[in-house]
mmCIF file with all atom_site columns, C-alpha atoms in Angstrom:
data_model
loop_
_atom_site.group_PDB
_atom_site.id
_atom_site.type_symbol
_atom_site.label_atom_id
_atom_site.label_alt_id
_atom_site.label_comp_id
_atom_site.label_asym_id
_atom_site.label_entity_id
_atom_site.label_seq_id
_atom_site.pdbx_PDB_ins_code
_atom_site.Cartn_x
_atom_site.Cartn_y
_atom_site.Cartn_z
_atom_site.occupancy
_atom_site.B_iso_or_equiv
_atom_site.pdbx_formal_charge
_atom_site.auth_seq_id
_atom_site.auth_comp_id
_atom_site.auth_asym_id
_atom_site.auth_atom_id
_atom_site.pdbx_PDB_model_num
ATOM 1   C CA . UNK A 1 1   ? 12.556 -6.858  53.746 1.00 72.00 ? 1   UNK A CA 1
ATOM 2   C CA . UNK A 1 2   ? 14.914 -6.993  56.768 1.00 86.00 ? 2   UNK A CA 1
ATOM 3   C CA . UNK A 1 3   ? 14.425 -9.665  59.406 1.00 93.00 ? 3   UNK A CA 1
ATOM 4   C CA . UNK A 1 4   ? 12.884 -8.259  62.578 1.00 95.00 ? 4   UNK A CA 1
ATOM 5   C CA . UNK A 1 5   ? 15.121 -9.161  65.525 1.00 97.00 ? 5   UNK A CA 1
ATOM 6   C CA . UNK A 1 6   ? 14.952 -9.218  69.314 1.00 97.00 ? 6   UNK A CA 1
ATOM 7   C CA . UNK A 1 7   ? 17.827 -9.886  71.729 1.00 97.00 ? 7   UNK A CA 1
ATOM 8   C CA . UNK A 1 8   ? 17.262 -11.219 75.259 1.00 96.00 ? 8   UNK A CA 1
ATOM 9   C CA . UNK A 1 9   ? 20.228 -11.473 77.633 1.00 95.00 ? 9   UNK A CA 1
ATOM 10  C CA . UNK A 1 10  ? 20.569 -10.593 81.317 1.00 93.00 ? 10  UNK A CA 1
ATOM 11  C CA . UNK A 1 11  ? 24.104 -9.250  80.749 1.00 93.00 ? 11  UNK A CA 1
ATOM 12  C CA . UNK A 1 12  ? 24.098 -5.574  79.606 1.00 94.00 ? 12  UNK A CA 1
ATOM 13  C CA . UNK A 1 13  ? 27.446 -5.904  77.816 1.00 94.00 ? 13  UNK A CA 1
ATOM 14  C CA . UNK A 1 14  ? 26.212 -8.936  75.880 1.00 94.00 ? 14  UNK A CA 1
ATOM 15  C CA . UNK A 1 15  ? 23.084 -7.048  74.805 1.00 95.00 ? 15  UNK A CA 1
ATOM 16  C CA . UNK A 1 16  ? 25.221 -4.101  73.715 1.00 96.00 ? 16  UNK A CA 1
ATOM 17  C CA . UNK A 1 17  ? 27.552 -6.329  71.690 1.00 96.00 ? 17  UNK A CA 1
ATOM 18  C CA . UNK A 1 18  ? 24.708 -8.148  69.907 1.00 96.00 ? 18  UNK A CA 1
ATOM 19  C CA . UNK A 1 19  ? 23.020 -4.809  69.176 1.00 96.00 ? 19  UNK A CA 1
ATOM 20  C CA . UNK A 1 20  ? 26.236 -3.483  67.651 1.00 96.00 ? 20  UNK A CA 1
ATOM 21  C CA . UNK A 1 21  ? 26.683 -6.602  65.534 1.00 96.00 ? 21  UNK A CA 1
ATOM 22  C CA . UNK A 1 22  ? 23.071 -6.497  64.303 1.00 95.00 ? 22  UNK A CA 1
ATOM 23  C CA . UNK A 1 23  ? 23.481 -2.856  63.238 1.00 94.00 ? 23  UNK A CA 1
ATOM 24  C CA . UNK A 1 24  ? 26.129 -3.952  60.718 1.00 93.00 ? 24  UNK A CA 1
ATOM 25  C CA . UNK A 1 25  ? 23.693 -6.085  58.716 1.00 92.00 ? 25  UNK A CA 1
ATOM 26  C CA . UNK A 1 26  ? 21.285 -4.482  56.225 1.00 87.00 ? 26  UNK A CA 1
ATOM 27  C CA . UNK A 1 27  ? 19.247 -7.718  56.313 1.00 87.00 ? 27  UNK A CA 1
ATOM 28  C CA . UNK A 1 28  ? 18.487 -7.248  60.027 1.00 94.00 ? 28  UNK A CA 1
ATOM 29  C CA . UNK A 1 29  ? 16.571 -4.662  62.019 1.00 95.00 ? 29  UNK A CA 1
ATOM 30  C CA . UNK A 1 30  ? 16.634 -4.683  65.824 1.00 96.00 ? 30  UNK A CA 1
ATOM 31  C CA . UNK A 1 31  ? 13.161 -4.106  67.273 1.00 96.00 ? 31  UNK A CA 1
ATOM 32  C CA . UNK A 1 32  ? 13.948 -4.364  70.968 1.00 96.00 ? 32  UNK A CA 1
ATOM 33  C CA . UNK A 1 33  ? 16.393 -5.715  73.535 1.00 97.00 ? 33  UNK A CA 1
ATOM 34  C CA . UNK A 1 34  ? 15.643 -7.111  76.983 1.00 95.00 ? 34  UNK A CA 1
ATOM 35  C CA . UNK A 1 35  ? 17.722 -7.924  80.044 1.00 93.00 ? 35  UNK A CA 1
ATOM 36  C CA . UNK A 1 36  ? 14.639 -9.462  81.658 1.00 90.00 ? 36  UNK A CA 1
ATOM 37  C CA . UNK A 1 37  ? 13.477 -12.771 80.129 1.00 90.00 ? 37  UNK A CA 1
ATOM 38  C CA . UNK A 1 38  ? 9.856  -12.438 81.282 1.00 90.00 ? 38  UNK A CA 1
ATOM 39  C CA . UNK A 1 39  ? 9.458  -8.983  79.701 1.00 92.00 ? 39  UNK A CA 1
ATOM 40  C CA . UNK A 1 40  ? 11.104 -10.288 76.553 1.00 93.00 ? 40  UNK A CA 1
ATOM 41  C CA . UNK A 1 41  ? 8.688  -13.220 76.384 1.00 91.00 ? 41  UNK A CA 1
ATOM 42  C CA . UNK A 1 42  ? 5.688  -10.919 76.813 1.00 92.00 ? 42  UNK A CA 1
ATOM 43  C CA . UNK A 1 43  ? 6.931  -8.715  73.978 1.00 94.00 ? 43  UNK A CA 1
ATOM 44  C CA . UNK A 1 44  ? 7.559  -11.749 71.764 1.00 91.00 ? 44  UNK A CA 1
ATOM 45  C CA . UNK A 1 45  ? 4.019  -13.017 72.234 1.00 89.00 ? 45  UNK A CA 1
ATOM 46  C CA . UNK A 1 46  ? 2.552  -9.626  71.289 1.00 91.00 ? 46  UNK A CA 1
ATOM 47  C CA . UNK A 1 47  ? 4.719  -8.831  68.267 1.00 93.00 ? 47  UNK A CA 1
ATOM 48  C CA . UNK A 1 48  ? 5.878  -10.428 65.032 1.00 92.00 ? 48  UNK A CA 1
ATOM 49  C CA . UNK A 1 49  ? 9.561  -11.309 65.340 1.00 95.00 ? 49  UNK A CA 1
ATOM 50  C CA . UNK A 1 50  ? 11.601 -13.186 62.730 1.00 95.00 ? 50  UNK A CA 1
ATOM 51  C CA . UNK A 1 51  ? 14.832 -13.837 64.614 1.00 96.00 ? 51  UNK A CA 1
ATOM 52  C CA . UNK A 1 52  ? 15.547 -14.086 68.337 1.00 96.00 ? 52  UNK A CA 1
ATOM 53  C CA . UNK A 1 53  ? 19.025 -13.906 69.883 1.00 97.00 ? 53  UNK A CA 1
ATOM 54  C CA . UNK A 1 54  ? 18.441 -15.669 73.184 1.00 95.00 ? 54  UNK A CA 1
ATOM 55  C CA . UNK A 1 55  ? 20.742 -16.219 76.149 1.00 93.00 ? 55  UNK A CA 1
ATOM 56  C CA . UNK A 1 56  ? 20.246 -19.587 77.851 1.00 89.00 ? 56  UNK A CA 1
ATOM 57  C CA . UNK A 1 57  ? 21.547 -19.048 81.383 1.00 86.00 ? 57  UNK A CA 1
ATOM 58  C CA . UNK A 1 58  ? 19.350 -16.298 82.880 1.00 87.00 ? 58  UNK A CA 1
ATOM 59  C CA . UNK A 1 59  ? 18.268 -15.912 86.530 1.00 85.00 ? 59  UNK A CA 1
ATOM 60  C CA . UNK A 1 60  ? 14.467 -15.683 86.221 1.00 80.00 ? 60  UNK A CA 1
ATOM 61  C CA . UNK A 1 61  ? 13.884 -18.270 83.479 1.00 86.00 ? 61  UNK A CA 1
ATOM 62  C CA . UNK A 1 62  ? 16.257 -20.189 81.218 1.00 86.00 ? 62  UNK A CA 1
ATOM 63  C CA . UNK A 1 63  ? 16.345 -19.396 77.525 1.00 88.00 ? 63  UNK A CA 1
ATOM 64  C CA . UNK A 1 64  ? 15.426 -23.024 76.816 1.00 87.00 ? 64  UNK A CA 1
ATOM 65  C CA . UNK A 1 65  ? 12.243 -22.769 78.902 1.00 89.00 ? 65  UNK A CA 1
ATOM 66  C CA . UNK A 1 66  ? 11.435 -19.383 77.410 1.00 90.00 ? 66  UNK A CA 1
ATOM 67  C CA . UNK A 1 67  ? 11.757 -20.725 73.863 1.00 89.00 ? 67  UNK A CA 1
ATOM 68  C CA . UNK A 1 68  ? 9.481  -23.655 74.671 1.00 88.00 ? 68  UNK A CA 1
ATOM 69  C CA . UNK A 1 69  ? 6.854  -21.350 76.193 1.00 88.00 ? 69  UNK A CA 1
ATOM 70  C CA . UNK A 1 70  ? 6.616  -18.866 73.312 1.00 88.00 ? 70  UNK A CA 1
ATOM 71  C CA . UNK A 1 71  ? 3.266  -18.849 71.507 1.00 84.00 ? 71  UNK A CA 1
ATOM 72  C CA . UNK A 1 72  ? 4.903  -17.406 68.390 1.00 83.00 ? 72  UNK A CA 1
ATOM 73  C CA . UNK A 1 73  ? 8.192  -19.165 67.711 1.00 86.00 ? 73  UNK A CA 1
ATOM 74  C CA . UNK A 1 74  ? 10.680 -17.223 65.561 1.00 93.00 ? 74  UNK A CA 1
ATOM 75  C CA . UNK A 1 75  ? 14.020 -18.501 64.334 1.00 93.00 ? 75  UNK A CA 1
ATOM 76  C CA . UNK A 1 76  ? 16.335 -18.710 67.329 1.00 93.00 ? 76  UNK A CA 1
ATOM 77  C CA . UNK A 1 77  ? 20.074 -18.237 67.701 1.00 94.00 ? 77  UNK A CA 1
ATOM 78  C CA . UNK A 1 78  ? 21.073 -19.230 71.235 1.00 92.00 ? 78  UNK A CA 1
ATOM 79  C CA . UNK A 1 79  ? 23.908 -17.381 72.962 1.00 90.00 ? 79  UNK A CA 1
ATOM 80  C CA . UNK A 1 80  ? 25.568 -18.836 76.057 1.00 84.00 ? 80  UNK A CA 1
ATOM 81  C CA . UNK A 1 81  ? 28.847 -19.478 77.821 1.00 80.00 ? 81  UNK A CA 1
ATOM 82  C CA . UNK A 1 82  ? 27.895 -23.089 78.545 1.00 72.00 ? 82  UNK A CA 1
ATOM 83  C CA . UNK A 1 83  ? 28.382 -25.877 76.007 1.00 67.00 ? 83  UNK A CA 1
ATOM 84  C CA . UNK A 1 84  ? 26.262 -28.367 77.944 1.00 62.00 ? 84  UNK A CA 1
ATOM 85  C CA . UNK A 1 85  ? 23.051 -26.685 76.785 1.00 56.00 ? 85  UNK A CA 1
ATOM 86  C CA . UNK A 1 86  ? 23.738 -27.430 73.130 1.00 53.00 ? 86  UNK A CA 1
ATOM 87  C CA . UNK A 1 87  ? 21.531 -30.535 72.953 1.00 53.00 ? 87  UNK A CA 1
ATOM 88  C CA . UNK A 1 88  ? 18.471 -28.676 74.269 1.00 56.00 ? 88  UNK A CA 1
ATOM 89  C CA . UNK A 1 89  ? 19.050 -26.057 71.595 1.00 54.00 ? 89  UNK A CA 1
ATOM 90  C CA . UNK A 1 90  ? 19.221 -28.805 68.998 1.00 56.00 ? 90  UNK A CA 1
ATOM 91  C CA . UNK A 1 91  ? 15.875 -30.227 70.188 1.00 59.00 ? 91  UNK A CA 1
ATOM 92  C CA . UNK A 1 92  ? 14.286 -26.810 69.715 1.00 70.00 ? 92  UNK A CA 1
ATOM 93  C CA . UNK A 1 93  ? 15.649 -26.662 66.153 1.00 74.00 ? 93  UNK A CA 1
ATOM 94  C CA . UNK A 1 94  ? 17.719 -23.550 66.722 1.00 84.00 ? 94  UNK A CA 1
ATOM 95  C CA . UNK A 1 95  ? 19.328 -21.951 63.697 1.00 88.00 ? 95  UNK A CA 1
ATOM 96  C CA . UNK A 1 96  ? 22.654 -21.820 65.506 1.00 88.00 ? 96  UNK A CA 1
ATOM 97  C CA . UNK A 1 97  ? 24.346 -21.870 68.887 1.00 86.00 ? 97  UNK A CA 1
ATOM 98  C CA . UNK A 1 98  ? 26.909 -19.175 69.713 1.00 90.00 ? 98  UNK A CA 1
ATOM 99  C CA . UNK A 1 99  ? 29.366 -19.546 72.570 1.00 89.00 ? 99  UNK A CA 1
ATOM 100 C CA . UNK A 1 100 ? 30.418 -16.434 74.460 1.00 89.00 ? 100 UNK A CA 1
ATOM 101 C CA . UNK A 1 101 ? 32.507 -14.433 73.983 1.00 90.00 ? 101 UNK A CA 1
ATOM 102 C CA . UNK A 1 102 ? 30.986 -14.110 70.513 1.00 93.00 ? 102 UNK A CA 1
ATOM 103 C CA . UNK A 1 103 ? 33.304 -12.873 67.775 1.00 94.00 ? 103 UNK A CA 1
ATOM 104 C CA . UNK A 1 104 ? 31.917 -11.063 64.749 1.00 94.00 ? 104 UNK A CA 1
ATOM 105 C CA . UNK A 1 105 ? 33.012 -13.672 62.197 1.00 93.00 ? 105 UNK A CA 1
ATOM 106 C CA . UNK A 1 106 ? 31.141 -16.438 64.012 1.00 93.00 ? 106 UNK A CA 1
ATOM 107 C CA . UNK A 1 107 ? 28.133 -14.140 64.479 1.00 95.00 ? 107 UNK A CA 1
ATOM 108 C CA . UNK A 1 108 ? 28.144 -13.441 60.727 1.00 94.00 ? 108 UNK A CA 1
ATOM 109 C CA . UNK A 1 109 ? 27.976 -17.139 59.892 1.00 91.00 ? 109 UNK A CA 1
ATOM 110 C CA . UNK A 1 110 ? 24.970 -17.579 62.168 1.00 92.00 ? 110 UNK A CA 1
ATOM 111 C CA . UNK A 1 111 ? 23.168 -14.576 60.677 1.00 93.00 ? 111 UNK A CA 1
ATOM 112 C CA . UNK A 1 112 ? 23.829 -15.754 57.117 1.00 89.00 ? 112 UNK A CA 1
ATOM 113 C CA . UNK A 1 113 ? 22.241 -19.100 57.983 1.00 87.00 ? 113 UNK A CA 1
ATOM 114 C CA . UNK A 1 114 ? 19.206 -17.358 59.415 1.00 90.00 ? 114 UNK A CA 1
ATOM 115 C CA . UNK A 1 115 ? 18.762 -15.055 56.413 1.00 88.00 ? 115 UNK A CA 1
ATOM 116 C CA . UNK A 1 116 ? 19.264 -17.895 53.972 1.00 83.00 ? 116 UNK A CA 1
ATOM 117 C CA . UNK A 1 117 ? 16.822 -20.163 55.817 1.00 84.00 ? 117 UNK A CA 1
ATOM 118 C CA . UNK A 1 118 ? 14.230 -17.377 56.086 1.00 86.00 ? 118 UNK A CA 1
ATOM 119 C CA . UNK A 1 119 ? 14.303 -16.858 52.324 1.00 78.00 ? 119 UNK A CA 1
ATOM 120 C CA . UNK A 1 120 ? 14.150 -20.594 51.694 1.00 75.00 ? 120 UNK A CA 1
ATOM 121 C CA . UNK A 1 121 ? 11.203 -21.029 54.084 1.00 75.00 ? 121 UNK A CA 1
ATOM 122 C CA . UNK A 1 122 ? 9.299  -18.114 52.580 1.00 75.00 ? 122 UNK A CA 1
ATOM 123 C CA . UNK A 1 123 ? 9.917  -19.194 48.973 1.00 61.00 ? 123 UNK A CA 1
ATOM 124 C CA . UNK A 1 124 ? 11.754 -16.024 48.047 1.00 49.00 ? 124 UNK A CA 1
ATOM 125 C CA . UNK A 1 125 ? 15.055 -15.807 46.197 1.00 47.00 ? 125 UNK A CA 1
ATOM 126 C CA . UNK A 1 126 ? 17.733 -17.764 48.078 1.00 46.00 ? 126 UNK A CA 1
ATOM 127 C CA . UNK A 1 127 ? 21.245 -16.464 48.534 1.00 42.00 ? 127 UNK A CA 1
ATOM 128 C CA . UNK A 1 128 ? 22.503 -19.113 46.136 1.00 47.00 ? 128 UNK A CA 1
ATOM 129 C CA . UNK A 1 129 ? 21.090 -20.027 42.738 1.00 51.00 ? 129 UNK A CA 1
ATOM 130 C CA . UNK A 1 130 ? 21.592 -23.695 43.633 1.00 71.00 ? 130 UNK A CA 1
ATOM 131 C CA . UNK A 1 131 ? 18.564 -25.592 44.933 1.00 81.00 ? 131 UNK A CA 1
ATOM 132 C CA . UNK A 1 132 ? 18.987 -26.631 48.557 1.00 86.00 ? 132 UNK A CA 1
ATOM 133 C CA . UNK A 1 133 ? 17.375 -28.018 51.669 1.00 87.00 ? 133 UNK A CA 1
ATOM 134 C CA . UNK A 1 134 ? 18.103 -27.381 55.339 1.00 87.00 ? 134 UNK A CA 1
ATOM 135 C CA . UNK A 1 135 ? 18.682 -29.958 58.062 1.00 88.00 ? 135 UNK A CA 1
ATOM 136 C CA . UNK A 1 136 ? 19.742 -29.820 61.695 1.00 87.00 ? 136 UNK A CA 1
ATOM 137 C CA . UNK A 1 137 ? 23.182 -31.233 62.417 1.00 87.00 ? 137 UNK A CA 1
ATOM 138 C CA . UNK A 1 138 ? 25.569 -30.685 65.306 1.00 78.00 ? 138 UNK A CA 1
ATOM 139 C CA . UNK A 1 139 ? 23.187 -28.279 67.064 1.00 74.00 ? 139 UNK A CA 1
ATOM 140 C CA . UNK A 1 140 ? 22.708 -25.921 64.142 1.00 78.00 ? 140 UNK A CA 1
ATOM 141 C CA . UNK A 1 141 ? 20.897 -25.546 60.827 1.00 82.00 ? 141 UNK A CA 1
ATOM 142 C CA . UNK A 1 142 ? 22.965 -26.766 57.873 1.00 87.00 ? 142 UNK A CA 1
ATOM 143 C CA . UNK A 1 143 ? 22.402 -25.900 54.217 1.00 87.00 ? 143 UNK A CA 1
ATOM 144 C CA . UNK A 1 144 ? 22.654 -28.849 51.830 1.00 91.00 ? 144 UNK A CA 1
ATOM 145 C CA . UNK A 1 145 ? 23.049 -27.974 48.138 1.00 90.00 ? 145 UNK A CA 1
ATOM 146 C CA . UNK A 1 146 ? 21.166 -30.669 46.219 1.00 91.00 ? 146 UNK A CA 1
ATOM 147 C CA . UNK A 1 147 ? 23.635 -30.988 43.364 1.00 90.00 ? 147 UNK A CA 1
ATOM 148 C CA . UNK A 1 148 ? 26.354 -31.922 45.880 1.00 92.00 ? 148 UNK A CA 1
ATOM 149 C CA . UNK A 1 149 ? 24.479 -34.926 47.281 1.00 94.00 ? 149 UNK A CA 1
ATOM 150 C CA . UNK A 1 150 ? 25.980 -38.296 46.300 1.00 95.00 ? 150 UNK A CA 1
ATOM 151 C CA . UNK A 1 151 ? 23.390 -40.349 48.162 1.00 96.00 ? 151 UNK A CA 1
ATOM 152 C CA . UNK A 1 152 ? 21.513 -40.530 51.455 1.00 96.00 ? 152 UNK A CA 1
ATOM 153 C CA . UNK A 1 153 ? 21.824 -43.404 53.899 1.00 96.00 ? 153 UNK A CA 1
ATOM 154 C CA . UNK A 1 154 ? 19.523 -44.377 56.769 1.00 95.00 ? 154 UNK A CA 1
ATOM 155 C CA . UNK A 1 155 ? 21.247 -45.101 60.070 1.00 93.00 ? 155 UNK A CA 1
ATOM 156 C CA . UNK A 1 156 ? 18.368 -46.039 62.414 1.00 86.00 ? 156 UNK A CA 1
ATOM 157 C CA . UNK A 1 157 ? 17.037 -42.682 63.691 1.00 88.00 ? 157 UNK A CA 1
ATOM 158 C CA . UNK A 1 158 ? 19.557 -40.669 61.658 1.00 93.00 ? 158 UNK A CA 1
ATOM 159 C CA . UNK A 1 159 ? 20.219 -39.969 57.994 1.00 95.00 ? 159 UNK A CA 1
ATOM 160 C CA . UNK A 1 160 ? 23.780 -39.649 56.726 1.00 96.00 ? 160 UNK A CA 1
ATOM 161 C CA . UNK A 1 161 ? 23.953 -37.291 53.734 1.00 97.00 ? 161 UNK A CA 1
ATOM 162 C CA . UNK A 1 162 ? 26.984 -38.189 51.629 1.00 96.00 ? 162 UNK A CA 1
ATOM 163 C CA . UNK A 1 163 ? 28.332 -35.140 49.788 1.00 95.00 ? 163 UNK A CA 1
ATOM 164 C CA . UNK A 1 164 ? 30.890 -34.567 47.054 1.00 91.00 ? 164 UNK A CA 1
ATOM 165 C CA . UNK A 1 165 ? 34.267 -33.410 48.293 1.00 87.00 ? 165 UNK A CA 1
ATOM 166 C CA . UNK A 1 166 ? 33.307 -32.857 51.945 1.00 91.00 ? 166 UNK A CA 1
ATOM 167 C CA . UNK A 1 167 ? 32.509 -34.918 55.029 1.00 92.00 ? 167 UNK A CA 1
ATOM 168 C CA . UNK A 1 168 ? 29.005 -36.424 55.306 1.00 94.00 ? 168 UNK A CA 1
ATOM 169 C CA . UNK A 1 169 ? 26.330 -34.592 57.301 1.00 95.00 ? 169 UNK A CA 1
ATOM 170 C CA . UNK A 1 170 ? 24.416 -36.540 59.956 1.00 94.00 ? 170 UNK A CA 1
ATOM 171 C CA . UNK A 1 171 ? 20.883 -35.384 60.806 1.00 93.00 ? 171 UNK A CA 1
ATOM 172 C CA . UNK A 1 172 ? 18.295 -36.732 63.225 1.00 90.00 ? 172 UNK A CA 1
ATOM 173 C CA . UNK A 1 173 ? 15.273 -37.674 61.102 1.00 89.00 ? 173 UNK A CA 1
ATOM 174 C CA . UNK A 1 174 ? 13.883 -40.749 59.313 1.00 91.00 ? 174 UNK A CA 1
ATOM 175 C CA . UNK A 1 175 ? 14.699 -41.348 55.650 1.00 92.00 ? 175 UNK A CA 1
ATOM 176 C CA . UNK A 1 176 ? 11.030 -40.968 54.722 1.00 90.00 ? 176 UNK A CA 1
ATOM 177 C CA . UNK A 1 177 ? 10.907 -37.468 56.152 1.00 89.00 ? 177 UNK A CA 1
ATOM 178 C CA . UNK A 1 178 ? 13.982 -36.212 54.331 1.00 92.00 ? 178 UNK A CA 1
ATOM 179 C CA . UNK A 1 179 ? 12.656 -37.723 51.092 1.00 91.00 ? 179 UNK A CA 1
ATOM 180 C CA . UNK A 1 180 ? 9.635  -35.431 51.441 1.00 87.00 ? 180 UNK A CA 1
ATOM 181 C CA . UNK A 1 181 ? 11.997 -32.433 51.433 1.00 85.00 ? 181 UNK A CA 1
ATOM 182 C CA . UNK A 1 182 ? 13.673 -33.491 48.173 1.00 88.00 ? 182 UNK A CA 1
ATOM 183 C CA . UNK A 1 183 ? 12.368 -32.919 44.613 1.00 86.00 ? 183 UNK A CA 1
ATOM 184 C CA . UNK A 1 184 ? 10.462 -36.110 43.743 1.00 83.00 ? 184 UNK A CA 1
ATOM 185 C CA . UNK A 1 185 ? 11.689 -36.168 40.147 1.00 83.00 ? 185 UNK A CA 1
ATOM 186 C CA . UNK A 1 186 ? 15.353 -35.842 41.117 1.00 87.00 ? 186 UNK A CA 1
ATOM 187 C CA . UNK A 1 187 ? 15.716 -38.161 44.130 1.00 92.00 ? 187 UNK A CA 1
ATOM 188 C CA . UNK A 1 188 ? 14.446 -41.743 44.393 1.00 92.00 ? 188 UNK A CA 1
ATOM 189 C CA . UNK A 1 189 ? 14.406 -44.332 47.102 1.00 93.00 ? 189 UNK A CA 1
ATOM 190 C CA . UNK A 1 190 ? 15.959 -47.636 46.019 1.00 94.00 ? 190 UNK A CA 1
ATOM 191 C CA . UNK A 1 191 ? 16.118 -49.441 49.355 1.00 94.00 ? 191 UNK A CA 1
ATOM 192 C CA . UNK A 1 192 ? 14.830 -49.018 52.904 1.00 93.00 ? 192 UNK A CA 1
ATOM 193 C CA . UNK A 1 193 ? 18.270 -47.550 53.663 1.00 95.00 ? 193 UNK A CA 1
ATOM 194 C CA . UNK A 1 194 ? 19.152 -45.527 50.535 1.00 96.00 ? 194 UNK A CA 1
ATOM 195 C CA . UNK A 1 195 ? 18.010 -42.569 48.424 1.00 95.00 ? 195 UNK A CA 1
ATOM 196 C CA . UNK A 1 196 ? 19.922 -41.659 45.266 1.00 95.00 ? 196 UNK A CA 1
ATOM 197 C CA . UNK A 1 197 ? 19.987 -38.645 42.922 1.00 92.00 ? 197 UNK A CA 1
ATOM 198 C CA . UNK A 1 198 ? 18.656 -39.858 39.559 1.00 89.00 ? 198 UNK A CA 1
ATOM 199 C CA . UNK A 1 199 ? 21.156 -37.830 37.528 1.00 88.00 ? 199 UNK A CA 1
ATOM 200 C CA . UNK A 1 200 ? 24.103 -39.560 39.194 1.00 90.00 ? 200 UNK A CA 1
ATOM 201 C CA . UNK A 1 201 ? 23.021 -43.114 38.378 1.00 90.00 ? 201 UNK A CA 1
ATOM 202 C CA . UNK A 1 202 ? 25.694 -44.545 36.073 1.00 89.00 ? 202 UNK A CA 1
ATOM 203 C CA . UNK A 1 203 ? 24.284 -48.046 35.599 1.00 87.00 ? 203 UNK A CA 1
ATOM 204 C CA . UNK A 1 204 ? 21.909 -50.668 37.012 1.00 86.00 ? 204 UNK A CA 1
ATOM 205 C CA . UNK A 1 205 ? 22.750 -54.361 37.027 1.00 84.00 ? 205 UNK A CA 1
ATOM 206 C CA . UNK A 1 206 ? 21.673 -57.334 39.153 1.00 82.00 ? 206 UNK A CA 1
ATOM 207 C CA . UNK A 1 207 ? 19.790 -55.119 41.564 1.00 88.00 ? 207 UNK A CA 1
ATOM 208 C CA . UNK A 1 208 ? 22.803 -52.890 42.068 1.00 90.00 ? 208 UNK A CA 1
ATOM 209 C CA . UNK A 1 209 ? 22.952 -49.204 41.209 1.00 92.00 ? 209 UNK A CA 1
ATOM 210 C CA . UNK A 1 210 ? 26.321 -47.744 40.330 1.00 92.00 ? 210 UNK A CA 1
ATOM 211 C CA . UNK A 1 211 ? 26.800 -44.079 41.191 1.00 92.00 ? 211 UNK A CA 1
ATOM 212 C CA . UNK A 1 212 ? 29.913 -42.025 40.551 1.00 84.00 ? 212 UNK A CA 1
ATOM 213 C CA . UNK A 1 213 ? 31.849 -43.380 43.511 1.00 85.00 ? 213 UNK A CA 1
ATOM 214 C CA . UNK A 1 214 ? 29.806 -46.178 45.071 1.00 92.00 ? 214 UNK A CA 1
ATOM 215 C CA . UNK A 1 215 ? 27.560 -49.147 44.288 1.00 93.00 ? 215 UNK A CA 1
ATOM 216 C CA . UNK A 1 216 ? 24.322 -49.529 46.246 1.00 94.00 ? 216 UNK A CA 1
ATOM 217 C CA . UNK A 1 217 ? 21.768 -52.352 46.477 1.00 94.00 ? 217 UNK A CA 1
ATOM 218 C CA . UNK A 1 218 ? 18.212 -52.147 45.107 1.00 92.00 ? 218 UNK A CA 1
ATOM 219 C CA . UNK A 1 219 ? 15.771 -53.972 47.378 1.00 91.00 ? 219 UNK A CA 1
ATOM 220 C CA . UNK A 1 220 ? 13.040 -56.191 45.942 1.00 88.00 ? 220 UNK A CA 1
ATOM 221 C CA . UNK A 1 221 ? 10.261 -53.878 47.083 1.00 88.00 ? 221 UNK A CA 1
ATOM 222 C CA . UNK A 1 222 ? 11.738 -51.001 45.051 1.00 88.00 ? 222 UNK A CA 1
ATOM 223 C CA . UNK A 1 223 ? 12.901 -52.973 41.982 1.00 86.00 ? 223 UNK A CA 1
ATOM 224 C CA . UNK A 1 224 ? 9.802  -52.313 39.840 1.00 85.00 ? 224 UNK A CA 1
ATOM 225 C CA . UNK A 1 225 ? 9.772  -48.650 40.812 1.00 84.00 ? 225 UNK A CA 1
ATOM 226 C CA . UNK A 1 226 ? 13.429 -48.291 39.821 1.00 85.00 ? 226 UNK A CA 1
ATOM 227 C CA . UNK A 1 227 ? 12.728 -49.888 36.419 1.00 81.00 ? 227 UNK A CA 1
ATOM 228 C CA . UNK A 1 228 ? 9.818  -47.487 35.952 1.00 80.00 ? 228 UNK A CA 1
ATOM 229 C CA . UNK A 1 229 ? 11.745 -44.265 36.534 1.00 80.00 ? 229 UNK A CA 1
ATOM 230 C CA . UNK A 1 230 ? 14.744 -45.466 34.544 1.00 74.00 ? 230 UNK A CA 1
ATOM 231 C CA . UNK A 1 231 ? 12.506 -45.895 31.495 1.00 67.00 ? 231 UNK A CA 1
ATOM 232 C CA . UNK A 1 232 ? 10.902 -42.467 31.838 1.00 60.00 ? 232 UNK A CA 1
#
């Protein structure tokens, strides 16, 4: 079933461009567009909407304030000409953040994230056969394929997800919370600062776990638990 979309932007040309882009995707259907944020908000609160394309800098109310005020919060892709609003979009867990002028290739990437996340959230068939989770990083939703995770490292309020062959992904959440997103049988905590994928454990010796490319410590509070799942 296509995602039901709404676009809110006070610039007529921006609304026209987003409408044209949406029409190219069979996974999207455009319900309505608005150049008035208040009217758009009223419509949003009366109707089921899956994905909102929302301008931030509007005269009557900012897109940030509108998003916070919505009773029914859909997935949001912010559109704006101003980079300084990116952090507010991150706080609201936006799917993505598009800078104007928006080119079609960049728009496509944002839509693919939204479609993929929608299917993941609703437990329907994902775009990829690989199991995955989604985290917010650098003001947008990022897909993390589980088989590519080398290990996860706590960095105070952040978690650094170390991945095979690519740069790590940094996300704002505690290690305990991300552990809840991961399959319990496949990922184990070995230290207050580390989670490892069980299948990538090469050896355990002297409270050290050797993975493919790194050796990590096992803390005393997790030592018995590690012994338990290694025997199973």
